[in-house]
């Protein structure tokens, strides 16, 4: 049923030739169909979102494109490249002013650092557990910046 609904939504978005609507449908497709068997499709969607972001200049589309791309890199085991891509998202996150995007990027960076057995991740885990969305610093961002509503560099 999910596949049929997403296919219908993709058809309707194509009829309207609206890049924002198309991006919303692609985002929904990734979230609705996120499972190992859809890896190639999700990688394709991240590229499609990237093209839409470049065409529209929309920073939220750019975030989604690059975040989904980084997540695909993680799934392929390319942790260094994924981490670098996520850290490079900082200006995009700042442009969106979306604290949840900061949380998503920071959380995935933290997960990568845990997988790589990086030292000193415990305080960042504690911050995530106790402070809520946007409170986890990647080591690249100012952990206190979220108190002011952004995720700017220190």
mmCIF file of N, CA and C in Angstrom, residues 62-117:
data_model
loop_
_atom_site.group_PDB
_atom_site.id
_atom_site.type_symbol
_atom_site.label_atom_id
_atom_site.label_comp_id
_atom_site.label_asym_id
_atom_site.label_seq_id
_atom_site.Cartn_x
_atom_site.Cartn_y
_atom_site.Cartn_z
ATOM 1 N N UNK A 62 18.343 21.059 0.166
ATOM 2 C CA UNK A 62 19.767 20.743 0.167
ATOM 3 C C UNK A 62 20.136 19.909 1.390
ATOM 4 N N UNK A 63 19.592 20.293 2.551
ATOM 5 C CA UNK A 63 19.870 19.501 3.747
ATOM 6 C C UNK A 63 19.423 18.060 3.551
ATOM 7 N N UNK A 64 18.178 17.873 3.123
ATOM 8 C CA UNK A 64 17.656 16.519 2.952
ATOM 9 C C UNK A 64 18.495 15.724 1.969
ATOM 10 N N UNK A 65 18.865 16.343 0.855
ATOM 11 C CA UNK A 65 19.680 15.651 -0.149
ATOM 12 C C UNK A 65 20.996 15.185 0.446
ATOM 13 N N UNK A 66 21.673 16.090 1.126
ATOM 14 C CA UNK A 66 22.995 15.765 1.646
ATOM 15 C C UNK A 66 22.925 14.858 2.875
ATOM 16 N N UNK A 67 21.879 15.016 3.692
ATOM 17 C CA UNK A 67 21.726 14.134 4.852
ATOM 18 C C UNK A 67 21.437 12.705 4.387
ATOM 19 N N UNK A 68 20.505 12.549 3.455
ATOM 20 C CA UNK A 68 20.194 11.204 2.952
ATOM 21 C C UNK A 68 21.410 10.596 2.258
ATOM 22 N N UNK A 69 22.158 11.406 1.547
ATOM 23 C CA UNK A 69 23.377 10.918 0.903
ATOM 24 C C UNK A 69 24.382 10.434 1.952
ATOM 25 N N UNK A 70 24.555 11.209 3.019
ATOM 26 C CA UNK A 70 25.471 10.813 4.094
ATOM 27 C C UNK A 70 24.999 9.522 4.753
ATOM 28 N N UNK A 71 23.699 9.406 4.941
ATOM 29 C CA UNK A 71 23.165 8.190 5.556
ATOM 30 C C UNK A 71 23.451 6.977 4.664
ATOM 31 N N UNK A 72 23.325 7.155 3.356
ATOM 32 C CA UNK A 72 23.654 6.066 2.433
ATOM 33 C C UNK A 72 25.133 5.693 2.539
ATOM 34 N N UNK A 73 25.985 6.701 2.705
ATOM 35 C CA UNK A 73 27.411 6.417 2.892
ATOM 36 C C UNK A 73 27.636 5.583 4.153
ATOM 37 N N UNK A 74 26.937 5.924 5.225
ATOM 38 C CA UNK A 74 27.040 5.144 6.461
ATOM 39 C C UNK A 74 26.623 3.706 6.197
ATOM 40 N N UNK A 75 25.525 3.526 5.485
ATOM 41 C CA UNK A 75 25.042 2.171 5.199
ATOM 42 C C UNK A 75 26.030 1.373 4.359
ATOM 43 N N UNK A 76 26.850 2.065 3.560
ATOM 44 C CA UNK A 76 27.882 1.386 2.767
ATOM 45 C C UNK A 76 29.176 1.215 3.559
ATOM 46 N N UNK A 77 29.210 1.734 4.799
ATOM 47 C CA UNK A 77 30.406 1.605 5.629
ATOM 48 C C UNK A 77 31.444 2.671 5.376
ATOM 49 N N UNK A 78 31.099 3.702 4.643
ATOM 50 C CA UNK A 78 32.035 4.787 4.331
ATOM 51 C C UNK A 78 31.892 5.894 5.377
ATOM 52 N N UNK A 79 32.331 5.555 6.615
ATOM 53 C CA UNK A 79 32.077 6.415 7.763
ATOM 54 C C UNK A 79 32.833 7.738 7.708
ATOM 55 N N UNK A 80 34.072 7.723 7.278
ATOM 56 C CA UNK A 80 34.853 8.970 7.216
ATOM 57 C C UNK A 80 34.210 9.965 6.253
ATOM 58 N N UNK A 81 33.851 9.486 5.086
ATOM 59 C CA UNK A 81 33.232 10.351 4.077
ATOM 60 C C UNK A 81 31.873 10.856 4.569
ATOM 61 N N UNK A 82 31.102 9.983 5.193
ATOM 62 C CA UNK A 82 29.793 10.388 5.712
ATOM 63 C C UNK A 82 29.955 11.458 6.786
ATOM 64 N N UNK A 83 30.900 11.259 7.699
ATOM 65 C CA UNK A 83 31.100 12.225 8.781
ATOM 66 C C UNK A 83 31.506 13.576 8.218
ATOM 67 N N UNK A 84 32.428 13.563 7.270
ATOM 68 C CA UNK A 84 32.868 14.824 6.656
ATOM 69 C C UNK A 84 31.698 15.530 5.967
ATOM 70 N N UNK A 85 30.869 14.766 5.297
ATOM 71 C CA UNK A 85 29.711 15.348 4.610
ATOM 72 C C UNK A 85 28.737 15.958 5.616
ATOM 73 N N UNK A 86 28.547 15.300 6.735
ATOM 74 C CA UNK A 86 27.642 15.815 7.755
ATOM 75 C C UNK A 86 28.180 17.085 8.401
ATOM 76 N N UNK A 87 29.457 17.105 8.712
ATOM 77 C CA UNK A 87 30.056 18.302 9.304
ATOM 78 C C UNK A 87 29.982 19.466 8.315
ATOM 79 N N UNK A 88 30.154 19.165 7.028
ATOM 80 C CA UNK A 88 30.076 20.208 5.999
ATOM 81 C C UNK A 88 28.661 20.762 5.836
ATOM 82 N N UNK A 89 27.678 20.092 6.422
ATOM 83 C CA UNK A 89 26.288 20.564 6.358
ATOM 84 C C UNK A 89 26.015 21.750 7.289
ATOM 85 N N UNK A 90 26.934 22.084 8.158
ATOM 86 C CA UNK A 90 26.701 23.140 9.153
ATOM 87 C C UNK A 90 26.151 24.423 8.543
ATOM 88 N N UNK A 91 26.737 24.973 7.470
ATOM 89 C CA UNK A 91 26.170 26.215 6.917
ATOM 90 C C UNK A 91 24.751 26.034 6.371
ATOM 91 N N UNK A 92 24.460 24.850 5.865
ATOM 92 C CA UNK A 92 23.111 24.581 5.347
ATOM 93 C C UNK A 92 22.117 24.539 6.506
ATOM 94 N N UNK A 93 22.504 23.865 7.585
ATOM 95 C CA UNK A 93 21.647 23.815 8.771
ATOM 96 C C UNK A 93 21.405 25.233 9.286
ATOM 97 N N UNK A 94 22.461 26.031 9.323
ATOM 98 C CA UNK A 94 22.316 27.421 9.775
ATOM 99 C C UNK A 94 21.353 28.185 8.871
ATOM 100 N N UNK A 95 21.436 27.945 7.578
ATOM 101 C CA UNK A 95 20.556 28.652 6.632
ATOM 102 C C UNK A 95 19.094 28.262 6.828
ATOM 103 N N UNK A 96 18.848 27.015 7.222
ATOM 104 C CA UNK A 96 17.456 26.587 7.428
ATOM 105 C C UNK A 96 16.909 27.070 8.765
ATOM 106 N N UNK A 97 17.795 27.328 9.721
ATOM 107 C CA UNK A 97 17.404 27.695 11.090
ATOM 108 C C UNK A 97 16.501 26.622 11.707
ATOM 109 N N UNK A 98 16.722 25.383 11.294
ATOM 110 C CA UNK A 98 15.908 24.257 11.728
ATOM 111 C C UNK A 98 16.701 23.448 12.749
ATOM 112 N N UNK A 99 16.330 23.562 14.014
ATOM 113 C CA UNK A 99 17.052 22.860 15.078
ATOM 114 C C UNK A 99 16.948 21.348 14.936
ATOM 115 N N UNK A 100 15.857 20.863 14.369
ATOM 116 C CA UNK A 100 15.729 19.421 14.188
ATOM 117 C C UNK A 100 16.754 18.918 13.171
ATOM 118 N N UNK A 101 17.016 19.692 12.124
ATOM 119 C CA UNK A 101 18.050 19.293 11.170
ATOM 120 C C UNK A 101 19.410 19.220 11.863
ATOM 121 N N UNK A 102 19.688 20.189 12.738
ATOM 122 C CA UNK A 102 20.946 20.164 13.502
ATOM 123 C C UNK A 102 21.017 18.894 14.346
ATOM 124 N N UNK A 103 19.908 18.568 15.007
ATOM 125 C CA UNK A 103 19.846 17.352 15.822
ATOM 126 C C UNK A 103 20.126 16.115 14.969
ATOM 127 N N UNK A 104 19.466 16.007 13.797
ATOM 128 C CA UNK A 104 19.664 14.832 12.941
ATOM 129 C C UNK A 104 21.123 14.677 12.534
ATOM 130 N N UNK A 105 21.730 15.765 12.077
ATOM 131 C CA UNK A 105 23.129 15.697 11.644
ATOM 132 C C UNK A 105 24.047 15.372 12.819
ATOM 133 N N UNK A 106 23.831 16.049 13.935
ATOM 134 C CA UNK A 106 24.672 15.803 15.105
ATOM 135 C C UNK A 106 24.522 14.367 15.606
ATOM 136 N N UNK A 107 23.309 13.851 15.607
ATOM 137 C CA UNK A 107 23.048 12.498 16.086
ATOM 138 C C UNK A 107 23.736 11.459 15.205
ATOM 139 N N UNK A 108 23.697 11.675 13.891
ATOM 140 C CA UNK A 108 24.352 10.725 12.996
ATOM 141 C C UNK A 108 25.872 10.806 13.137
ATOM 142 N N UNK A 109 26.406 12.013 13.322
ATOM 143 C CA UNK A 109 27.848 12.146 13.572
ATOM 144 C C UNK A 109 28.220 11.412 14.859
ATOM 145 N N UNK A 110 27.418 11.585 15.889
ATOM 146 C CA UNK A 110 27.671 10.888 17.152
ATOM 147 C C UNK A 110 27.638 9.375 16.953
ATOM 148 N N UNK A 111 26.684 8.884 16.198
ATOM 149 C CA UNK A 111 26.600 7.446 15.922
ATOM 150 C C UNK A 111 27.839 6.952 15.195
ATOM 151 N N UNK A 112 28.315 7.739 14.246
ATOM 152 C CA UNK A 112 29.539 7.379 13.521
ATOM 153 C C UNK A 112 30.716 7.340 14.491
ATOM 154 N N UNK A 113 30.819 8.354 15.350
ATOM 155 C CA UNK A 113 31.928 8.400 16.304
ATOM 156 C C UNK A 113 31.886 7.227 17.274
ATOM 157 N N UNK A 114 30.690 6.818 17.678
ATOM 158 C CA UNK A 114 30.560 5.640 18.536
ATOM 159 C C UNK A 114 31.031 4.398 17.780
ATOM 160 N N UNK A 115 30.600 4.257 16.534
ATOM 161 C CA UNK A 115 30.997 3.098 15.724
ATOM 162 C C UNK A 115 32.504 3.050 15.503
ATOM 163 N N UNK A 116 33.122 4.219 15.442
ATOM 164 C CA UNK A 116 34.576 4.293 15.238
ATOM 165 C C UNK A 116 35.348 4.224 16.542
ATOM 166 N N UNK A 117 34.643 4.006 17.663
ATOM 167 C CA UNK A 117 35.272 3.935 18.984
ATOM 168 C C UNK A 117 36.056 5.195 19.325
#
